[in-house]
């Protein structure tokens, strides 16, 4: 029950503790029965001749162990036959015990006051009284028994306290869980267990309190302290009490033995401990777990070597208290989780009683024996960790998931977006993945750059739900989540169905996240002519090698075991797209996605050359080579604007710094490249940038890059364009058609138009910038961060804009093109 309520970790650890409690409890009752037998039929150890004819049994440690072994074998015999024999035997014993209880209650009123001789073991020292009194109902006797007056336990020689008396007394109440232990053998456990348990509690409470009151009014303190079998001496017929004690103890011993075997069988059947308990699964033809019974009996036999009842009483009590505290914890957790299916039929149930039960059990555990209590809790926690890491995943449901949901919902409501502050900004990333088999390097890299923020893997599948029989995405979630587990990343998965990729990305940007946890950064793979390359992700691919479809058009010999639908196509056989080469996303739509994200005030990151990125290999270069991360915080496609402190440049610096803060990237060195022209103050620009980095607490090497020759290419071509524009403007005005003039412009000569301060750059200039970046990277960096300009306002120039980015990043290796739209850095307190 605890496993199904709290999960296998708690259930397995508490279950094992409960099993041990029942084993020790069985031994406790067996020793109690032996003690009762020897007090009646045993020859006192200090006497060689019996004081009465019925004292015929020799006493001593080994004799007591022999008698206890015989009683345990009797319990084993009954339990091996089966639960039905035990139930019949228990019912007969119940009738006997009820009859004996009636005679005991009658005896308090029917027996006259008398002097009772104490057992010889109760007065070992000279001067100790040898007799005590049964006074009958007297007020003086009651007054003498009202307050505590703890003395030595004459069976063990230890001083008794409230805790030790409680430990012994508590074992008389543990039988109330017997019905729960046998839930598998009951016809209607959901009906029988609650009614039987509550009835047992009430009945036990009434009987014990009546006995306490009657004993306190009729027996003096000396009798209670020096003779544990005094009820026999005051009964109307002495053998009645002997029969009752024997019956109740043998019943309790069998109850604990059969309960322990059923708990062990449940643990084995759930495979919580793997093959260790595999033998305990075996049952007879009637379903009796006979191997579990034998194992339980063997452990009981080991506990019997302790020899004394009060020696193990405290251990048994601590184990049971720990189990009861766990049951209270299970109910409390279900109540606090507000699980709709938790509907207790007990009308007086409340979480307050659960808390009181847990606190009470914990206090009494440490009062009884702090060392035993601490050791048992530590042992339980050790079992919990072992089961958590070694046991297979179960389908029972975990209370932790319900509690996490409840708490996360509460804290999400408290996470107010209106209270966001730039000081606590962190990247919350939506990474669009077309083919996850080809994006392993990128997925793991973005996991490093998220800095404890939200990370969502997004995927768009084309389709119309109205034409489909069911949602095709539901069957794909397991594969995506298995990928997340396999890569060991902290990410969510969000899939959507749309008529186009652009609309799908819009859906995800609108709906991903919840409350204050929504993506603020969109990451896209770069759009080029290379098809995705399937990387080996064991166990997701059955092929032994990956295939580079950019350089080799060979297909995988074996299809992947888990198929992920691709946006742009993959190396699977049947992927075809309307744009050729397996693509279902055109350049126009791709740039439109970038533009849409910026309109929605989302930061945009384009990633290129991450197909072959291997994080482990990249961060473990030869000993002679260091790891570098290069940052170019200037808009290289706007050479007339050399600002290093605009929002986008600072966003670039922030992401690079975040990457450098990750444990695996801490040894990487940041290199910041400062592009300068002749005639400008190089030292002044460098000092100003260095001061900015100091204020932002960013450690980076600042390198100045002269780029006069590169900029000259831009201005030479720019002046030619201005003259051409004047001529074309006059012609187009004369014809009365500005649109036709624009359409006739040669896209090979210029590739971009910005919404304001339009600047055009030539292919020669872009190639020169590309060579400049490559020449300055000595030694080459692991990753580059470049400035991503906004897409042009004129949608007809989207294709040219994309070609411009391709020329800029040609052969640069893993590169991030980044455009930030929101401030992320501040020096204010």
XYZ file of N, CA and C in Angstrom, residues 412-599:
564
model
N 4.328 28.875 -9.630
C 4.131 29.528 -10.930
C 3.156 30.693 -10.815
N 2.131 30.515 -9.985
C 1.196 31.613 -9.769
C 1.875 32.774 -9.053
N 2.872 32.465 -8.237
C 3.604 33.517 -7.516
C 4.658 34.188 -8.393
N 5.035 33.538 -9.510
C 6.056 34.088 -10.402
C 5.406 35.132 -11.303
N 5.494 36.390 -10.897
C 4.792 37.485 -11.558
C 5.705 38.105 -12.609
N 5.276 38.075 -13.874
C 6.092 38.634 -14.958
C 6.257 40.133 -14.804
N 5.345 40.783 -14.087
C 5.450 42.233 -13.896
C 6.586 42.596 -12.943
N 7.101 41.608 -12.225
C 8.194 41.859 -11.288
C 9.545 41.422 -11.844
N 9.585 41.067 -13.120
C 10.859 40.692 -13.731
C 11.837 41.862 -13.677
N 13.099 41.560 -13.449
C 14.124 42.603 -13.417
C 15.314 42.144 -14.223
N 15.967 43.114 -14.824
C 17.081 42.808 -15.711
C 18.225 42.104 -14.977
N 18.354 42.367 -13.651
C 19.439 41.747 -12.881
C 19.292 40.232 -12.799
N 18.049 39.767 -12.880
C 17.803 38.339 -12.710
C 17.403 37.677 -14.033
N 17.759 38.324 -15.137
C 17.433 37.746 -16.445
C 18.234 36.474 -16.667
N 17.623 35.535 -17.315
C 18.299 34.309 -17.717
C 17.700 33.852 -19.042
N 18.481 33.180 -19.870
C 17.937 32.706 -21.160
C 16.896 31.611 -20.958
N 15.771 31.778 -21.624
C 14.732 30.749 -21.635
C 14.510 30.387 -23.108
N 14.983 29.232 -23.465
C 15.250 28.903 -24.866
C 14.189 27.974 -25.432
N 13.754 28.305 -26.637
C 12.960 27.390 -27.462
C 13.823 26.996 -28.658
N 14.297 25.758 -28.660
C 15.138 25.251 -29.755
C 14.264 24.470 -30.708
N 14.171 24.953 -31.944
C 13.391 24.255 -32.962
C 14.256 23.148 -33.573
N 13.755 21.915 -33.479
C 14.489 20.745 -33.957
C 13.668 20.081 -35.048
N 14.299 19.909 -36.205
C 13.604 19.218 -37.282
C 13.841 17.722 -37.185
N 15.101 17.335 -37.205
C 15.461 15.929 -37.097
C 16.378 15.761 -35.885
N 15.882 15.283 -34.766
C 16.711 15.201 -33.546
C 17.917 14.305 -33.697
N 17.869 13.335 -34.602
C 19.017 12.452 -34.794
C 20.214 13.205 -35.366
N 19.948 14.319 -36.051
C 21.046 15.091 -36.641
C 21.387 16.318 -35.808
N 20.688 16.532 -34.699
C 20.880 17.751 -33.919
C 21.407 17.462 -32.517
N 22.052 16.328 -32.342
C 22.533 15.950 -31.007
C 23.526 16.972 -30.473
N 24.494 17.379 -31.308
C 25.482 18.349 -30.866
C 24.867 19.672 -30.479
N 23.915 20.139 -31.276
C 23.261 21.415 -30.994
C 22.416 21.334 -29.725
N 21.700 20.231 -29.545
C 20.846 20.077 -28.359
C 21.687 20.113 -27.090
N 22.812 19.426 -27.089
C 23.661 19.412 -25.895
C 24.340 20.765 -25.678
N 24.682 21.471 -26.761
C 25.315 22.780 -26.611
C 24.336 23.801 -26.025
N 23.123 23.828 -26.525
C 22.122 24.784 -26.006
C 21.780 24.453 -24.557
N 21.887 23.185 -24.187
C 21.664 22.818 -22.779
C 22.697 23.494 -21.873
N 23.913 23.720 -22.391
C 24.942 24.415 -21.618
C 24.666 25.907 -21.510
N 24.044 26.466 -22.524
C 23.916 27.915 -22.597
C 22.647 28.433 -21.916
N 21.801 27.529 -21.438
C 20.510 27.972 -20.888
C 20.631 28.569 -19.489
N 21.694 28.238 -18.727
C 21.967 28.806 -17.406
C 20.754 28.689 -16.473
N 20.352 27.458 -16.195
C 19.250 27.177 -15.253
C 17.931 27.794 -15.689
N 17.829 28.144 -16.950
C 16.583 28.704 -17.452
C 15.717 27.642 -18.092
N 14.597 28.082 -18.629
C 13.684 27.178 -19.320
C 14.315 26.717 -20.630
N 14.183 25.438 -20.916
C 14.721 24.867 -22.154
C 13.645 23.979 -22.752
N 13.201 24.353 -23.947
C 12.119 23.626 -24.615
C 12.602 23.172 -25.982
N 12.434 21.888 -26.263
C 12.681 21.364 -27.606
C 11.369 21.424 -28.368
N 11.339 22.226 -29.416
C 10.121 22.389 -30.198
C 10.213 21.668 -31.527
N 9.084 21.178 -31.986
C 9.044 20.468 -33.271
C 7.685 20.706 -33.916
N 7.705 20.945 -35.212
C 6.476 21.181 -35.973
C 6.278 20.038 -36.949
N 5.097 19.442 -36.900
C 4.739 18.435 -37.895
C 3.624 18.992 -38.756
N 3.807 18.892 -40.043
C 2.813 19.440 -40.953
C 1.614 18.503 -41.054
N 0.438 19.100 -41.046
C -0.771 18.309 -41.149
C -1.986 19.110 -40.730
N -3.142 18.545 -41.000
C -4.409 19.182 -40.636
C -5.182 18.189 -39.781
N -5.439 18.548 -38.540
C -6.087 17.641 -37.607
C -7.490 17.246 -38.074
N -8.145 18.137 -38.806
C -9.504 17.834 -39.255
C -9.543 16.707 -40.276
N -8.414 16.440 -40.926
C -8.374 15.362 -41.929
C -7.752 14.084 -41.385
N -7.374 14.102 -40.117
C -6.707 12.946 -39.515
C -7.625 12.256 -38.521
N -7.495 10.938 -38.349
C -8.360 10.217 -37.400
C -8.029 10.509 -35.938
N -6.758 10.870 -35.657
C -6.348 11.157 -34.282
C -5.115 12.045 -34.308
N -4.726 12.526 -33.147
C -3.558 13.387 -33.042
C -2.298 12.554 -33.261
N -1.524 12.806 -34.319
C -0.324 11.997 -34.579
C 0.841 12.323 -33.648
N 0.735 13.393 -32.873
C 1.848 13.803 -32.018
C 1.929 13.004 -30.730
N 0.778 12.486 -30.262
C 0.770 11.812 -28.963
C 1.704 10.607 -28.934
N 1.771 9.893 -30.059
C 2.613 8.698 -30.110
C 4.096 9.033 -30.200
N 4.433 10.307 -30.473
C 5.835 10.685 -30.635
C 6.469 11.177 -29.333
N 5.656 11.537 -28.355
C 6.202 12.135 -27.132
C 7.170 11.193 -26.414
N 6.841 9.905 -26.373
C 7.710 8.956 -25.673
C 9.103 8.927 -26.288
N 9.182 8.990 -27.620
C 10.485 8.979 -28.282
C 11.275 10.238 -27.957
N 10.610 11.378 -27.942
C 11.294 12.634 -27.628
C 11.764 12.648 -26.181
N 10.922 12.188 -25.262
C 11.307 12.164 -23.851
C 12.440 11.162 -23.613
N 12.413 10.045 -24.351
C 13.515 9.088 -24.249
C 14.819 9.714 -24.748
N 14.726 10.539 -25.769
C 15.906 11.258 -26.267
C 16.449 12.204 -25.197
N 15.552 12.933 -24.535
C 15.963 13.851 -23.466
C 16.676 13.085 -22.350
N 16.116 11.934 -21.966
C 16.740 11.123 -20.927
C 18.098 10.595 -21.378
N 18.162 10.161 -22.628
C 19.401 9.577 -23.150
C 20.530 10.604 -23.197
N 20.199 11.839 -23.576
C 21.213 12.889 -23.664
C 21.492 13.536 -22.314
N 20.678 13.182 -21.310
C 20.858 13.706 -19.947
C 20.825 15.229 -19.935
N 19.804 15.784 -20.542
C 19.624 17.236 -20.561
C 18.361 17.587 -19.800
N 18.278 18.836 -19.362
C 17.122 19.308 -18.609
C 16.262 20.143 -19.545
N 15.338 19.469 -20.207
C 14.543 20.138 -21.229
C 13.122 19.597 -21.246
N 12.209 20.436 -21.691
C 10.836 20.030 -21.950
C 10.681 19.781 -23.447
N 9.617 19.121 -23.805
C 9.327 18.843 -25.213
C 7.961 19.413 -25.546
N 7.898 20.153 -26.641
C 6.636 20.742 -27.076
C 6.482 20.512 -28.568
N 5.490 19.738 -28.947
C 5.224 19.420 -30.351
C 3.932 20.084 -30.782
N 3.847 20.453 -32.054
C 2.619 21.060 -32.551
C 2.349 20.598 -33.967
N 1.090 20.658 -34.342
C 0.635 20.291 -35.690
C 0.142 21.549 -36.376
N 0.665 21.856 -37.566
C 0.292 23.094 -38.250
C 0.332 22.882 -39.757
N -0.281 23.833 -40.473
C -0.305 23.728 -41.935
C 0.992 24.205 -42.567
N 1.831 24.914 -41.794
C 3.137 25.347 -42.289
C 4.094 25.438 -41.108
N 5.369 25.409 -41.414
C 6.373 25.498 -40.349
C 6.295 26.859 -39.673
N 6.073 27.893 -40.462
C 5.992 29.242 -39.897
C 4.863 29.356 -38.887
N 3.701 28.853 -39.234
C 2.580 28.894 -38.294
C 2.848 28.025 -37.070
N 3.525 26.901 -37.282
C 3.850 26.035 -36.142
C 4.782 26.714 -35.153
N 5.810 27.406 -35.672
C 6.731 28.122 -34.782
C 5.998 29.242 -34.053
N 5.107 29.911 -34.762
C 4.298 30.946 -34.098
C 3.488 30.349 -32.955
N 2.886 29.182 -33.196
C 2.127 28.510 -32.134
C 3.010 28.268 -30.910
N 4.193 27.728 -31.159
C 5.070 27.380 -30.039
C 5.549 28.621 -29.293
N 5.845 29.693 -30.036
C 6.272 30.919 -29.365
C 5.153 31.513 -28.521
N 3.919 31.325 -28.980
C 2.783 31.859 -28.231
C 2.447 31.010 -27.000
N 2.510 29.692 -27.144
C 1.934 28.836 -26.094
C 2.968 28.120 -25.234
N 4.243 28.083 -25.646
C 5.238 27.362 -24.849
C 5.435 28.055 -23.512
N 5.625 27.251 -22.494
C 5.840 27.795 -21.165
C 4.530 28.071 -20.455
N 4.654 28.627 -19.271
C 3.487 28.880 -18.431
C 3.821 30.021 -17.481
N 2.929 30.997 -17.385
C 3.122 32.094 -16.445
C 4.399 32.854 -16.740
N 5.248 32.964 -15.723
C 6.503 33.689 -15.879
C 7.601 32.878 -16.512
N 7.331 31.614 -16.838
C 8.340 30.764 -17.479
C 7.948 30.554 -18.944
N 8.341 31.523 -19.765
C 8.070 31.439 -21.200
C 9.362 31.700 -21.964
N 9.534 31.071 -23.117
C 10.762 31.287 -23.883
C 10.938 32.740 -24.267
N 12.152 33.254 -24.086
C 12.478 34.603 -24.551
C 13.511 34.576 -25.665
N 13.965 33.378 -26.026
C 14.985 33.239 -27.065
C 14.629 32.067 -27.976
N 14.599 32.341 -29.273
C 14.333 31.304 -30.276
C 15.646 30.906 -30.932
N 15.917 29.609 -30.957
C 17.138 29.089 -31.578
C 16.738 28.246 -32.783
N 17.330 28.564 -33.928
C 17.047 27.848 -35.171
C 18.348 27.316 -35.762
N 18.253 26.192 -36.433
C 19.376 25.724 -37.222
C 19.511 26.590 -38.467
N 20.685 26.591 -39.059
C 20.929 27.454 -40.223
C 20.338 26.828 -41.483
N 19.846 27.673 -42.360
C 19.257 27.195 -43.614
C 20.335 27.206 -44.694
N 20.752 26.020 -45.134
C 21.724 25.923 -46.211
C 21.382 24.715 -47.067
N 22.284 24.344 -47.934
C 22.009 23.260 -48.875
C 22.395 21.890 -48.333
N 22.921 21.804 -47.147
C 23.315 20.525 -46.581
C 22.131 19.866 -45.901
N 21.909 18.609 -46.225
C 20.865 17.851 -45.537
C 21.344 17.465 -44.144
N 20.419 17.237 -43.233
C 20.827 16.819 -41.885
C 21.602 15.510 -41.917
N 22.500 15.369 -40.969
C 23.328 14.175 -40.884
C 22.934 13.379 -39.650
N 22.533 12.150 -39.859
C 22.125 11.318 -38.724
C 23.336 10.936 -37.895
N 23.252 11.283 -36.608
C 24.300 10.898 -35.665
C 23.840 9.664 -34.905
N 24.772 8.807 -34.544
C 24.440 7.589 -33.801
C 24.029 7.952 -32.391
N 22.804 7.583 -32.023
C 22.322 7.787 -30.658
C 21.848 6.445 -30.151
N 22.725 5.703 -29.556
C 22.337 4.405 -29.023
C 21.444 4.613 -27.807
N 20.232 4.039 -27.746
C 19.737 2.962 -28.576
C 18.754 3.407 -29.646
N 18.806 4.666 -30.068
C 17.795 5.154 -30.973
C 18.057 4.757 -32.422
N 19.321 4.415 -32.729
C 19.622 3.943 -34.069
C 20.204 2.548 -33.991
N 19.820 1.727 -34.913
C 20.356 0.373 -34.932
C 21.554 0.259 -35.858
N 21.789 1.258 -36.678
C 22.943 1.199 -37.566
C 24.206 1.504 -36.794
N 25.305 0.977 -37.273
C 26.572 1.128 -36.558
C 27.329 2.371 -36.983
N 26.911 3.027 -38.018
C 27.621 4.201 -38.482
C 26.608 5.265 -38.866
N 27.017 6.521 -38.732
C 26.175 7.616 -39.195
C 26.550 7.958 -40.628
N 25.677 8.652 -41.314
C 25.886 8.947 -42.723
C 25.875 10.443 -42.933
N 26.869 10.976 -43.545
C 26.930 12.400 -43.849
C 26.262 12.623 -45.195
N 25.044 13.162 -45.154
C 24.289 13.310 -46.393
C 24.680 14.561 -47.150
N 25.510 15.435 -46.528
C 25.948 16.628 -47.246
C 27.051 16.292 -48.239
N 27.914 15.373 -47.856
C 29.023 14.992 -48.727
C 28.803 13.640 -49.378
N 27.866 12.866 -48.859
C 27.647 11.530 -49.383
C 26.153 11.263 -49.391
N 25.596 10.917 -50.516
C 24.149 10.741 -50.634
C 23.694 9.340 -50.285
N 24.613 8.504 -49.755
C 24.210 7.153 -49.384
C 23.207 7.209 -48.246
N 22.290 6.261 -48.251
C 21.279 6.199 -47.221
C 21.698 5.229 -46.135
N 21.060 5.373 -44.962
C 21.331 4.429 -43.884
C 20.917 3.026 -44.301
N 21.750 2.057 -43.980
C 21.428 0.690 -44.343
C 20.230 0.180 -43.555
N 20.101 0.638 -42.296
C 18.976 0.216 -41.485
C 18.243 1.441 -40.976
N 16.931 1.449 -40.954
C 16.184 2.609 -40.475
C 16.303 2.728 -38.961
N 16.097 3.943 -38.417
C 16.162 4.118 -36.968
C 15.047 3.379 -36.269
N 15.343 2.908 -35.066
C 14.327 2.197 -34.288
C 13.203 3.127 -33.875
N 13.547 4.410 -33.581
C 12.548 5.396 -33.220
C 12.545 6.452 -34.308
N 11.457 6.564 -35.017
C 11.420 7.486 -36.146
C 10.918 8.844 -35.691
N 11.684 9.888 -35.982
C 11.260 11.258 -35.726
C 10.976 11.907 -37.070
N 9.788 12.448 -37.230
C 9.449 13.147 -38.464
C 10.303 14.397 -38.595
N 10.871 14.615 -39.776
C 11.800 15.724 -39.976
C 11.129 16.882 -40.681
N 11.521 18.112 -40.287
C 11.010 19.295 -40.967
C 11.685 19.487 -42.316
N 12.986 19.294 -42.310
C 13.740 19.569 -43.523
C 14.142 18.306 -44.253
N 13.730 17.185 -43.766
C 14.113 15.939 -44.381
C 15.306 15.339 -43.682
N 15.473 14.067 -43.822
C 16.607 13.362 -43.224
C 17.119 12.370 -44.236
N 17.942 11.478 -43.778
C 18.486 10.476 -44.684
C 17.605 9.252 -44.782
N 16.382 9.311 -44.187
C 15.459 8.197 -44.359
C 15.019 8.124 -45.815
N 14.600 6.982 -46.250
C 14.322 6.749 -47.668
C 13.151 7.568 -48.187
N 12.122 7.714 -47.401
C 10.865 8.220 -47.947
C 10.615 9.681 -47.603
N 11.649 10.416 -47.182
C 11.477 11.840 -46.912
C 11.639 12.619 -48.211
N 10.596 13.277 -48.653
C 10.665 14.122 -49.845
C 9.984 15.437 -49.509
N 10.417 16.527 -50.105
C 9.827 17.826 -49.816
C 9.611 18.605 -51.084
N 8.777 19.635 -50.968
C 8.425 20.394 -52.154
C 9.543 21.315 -52.604
N 10.531 21.592 -51.748
C 11.628 22.467 -52.125
C 12.846 21.687 -52.593
N 12.700 20.388 -52.764
C 13.806 19.568 -53.221
C 14.755 19.210 -52.108
N 15.528 18.187 -52.306
C 16.508 17.709 -51.331
C 15.868 17.407 -49.982
N 14.609 17.024 -50.005
C 13.958 16.640 -48.761
C 13.468 17.802 -47.923
N 13.556 19.039 -48.404
C 13.172 20.196 -47.605
C 11.683 20.507 -47.785
N 11.067 20.829 -46.670
C 9.670 21.271 -46.728
C 9.558 22.693 -46.202
N 10.701 23.370 -46.035
C 10.745 24.745 -45.564
C 11.573 25.557 -46.539
N 10.985 26.584 -47.138
C 11.686 27.401 -48.105
C 12.434 28.549 -47.462
N 13.374 29.176 -48.181
C 14.149 30.290 -47.612
C 13.272 31.476 -47.234
N 12.244 31.739 -48.030
C 11.355 32.867 -47.737
C 10.666 32.661 -46.381
N 10.168 31.456 -46.186
C 9.463 31.150 -44.934
C 10.432 31.125 -43.756
N 11.658 30.680 -43.991
C 12.645 30.619 -42.917
C 12.954 32.012 -42.379
N 13.208 32.959 -43.278
C 13.503 34.332 -42.838
C 12.260 34.960 -42.219
N 11.082 34.599 -42.710
C 9.844 35.117 -42.124
C 9.709 34.676 -40.663
N 10.168 33.454 -40.351
C 10.139 32.976 -38.961
C 11.025 33.850 -38.076
N 12.214 34.203 -38.610
C 13.118 35.083 -37.858
C 12.458 36.431 -37.607
N 11.848 36.971 -38.653
C 11.174 38.267 -38.534
C 10.014 38.204 -37.543
N 9.235 37.106 -37.589
C 8.109 36.955 -36.657
C 8.589 36.943 -35.206
N 9.679 36.232 -34.958
C 10.190 36.139 -33.586
C 10.620 37.504 -33.067
N 11.259 38.304 -33.920
C 11.691 39.635 -33.488
C 10.499 40.550 -33.256
N 9.453 40.387 -34.071
C 8.238 41.169 -33.842
C 7.595 40.815 -32.505
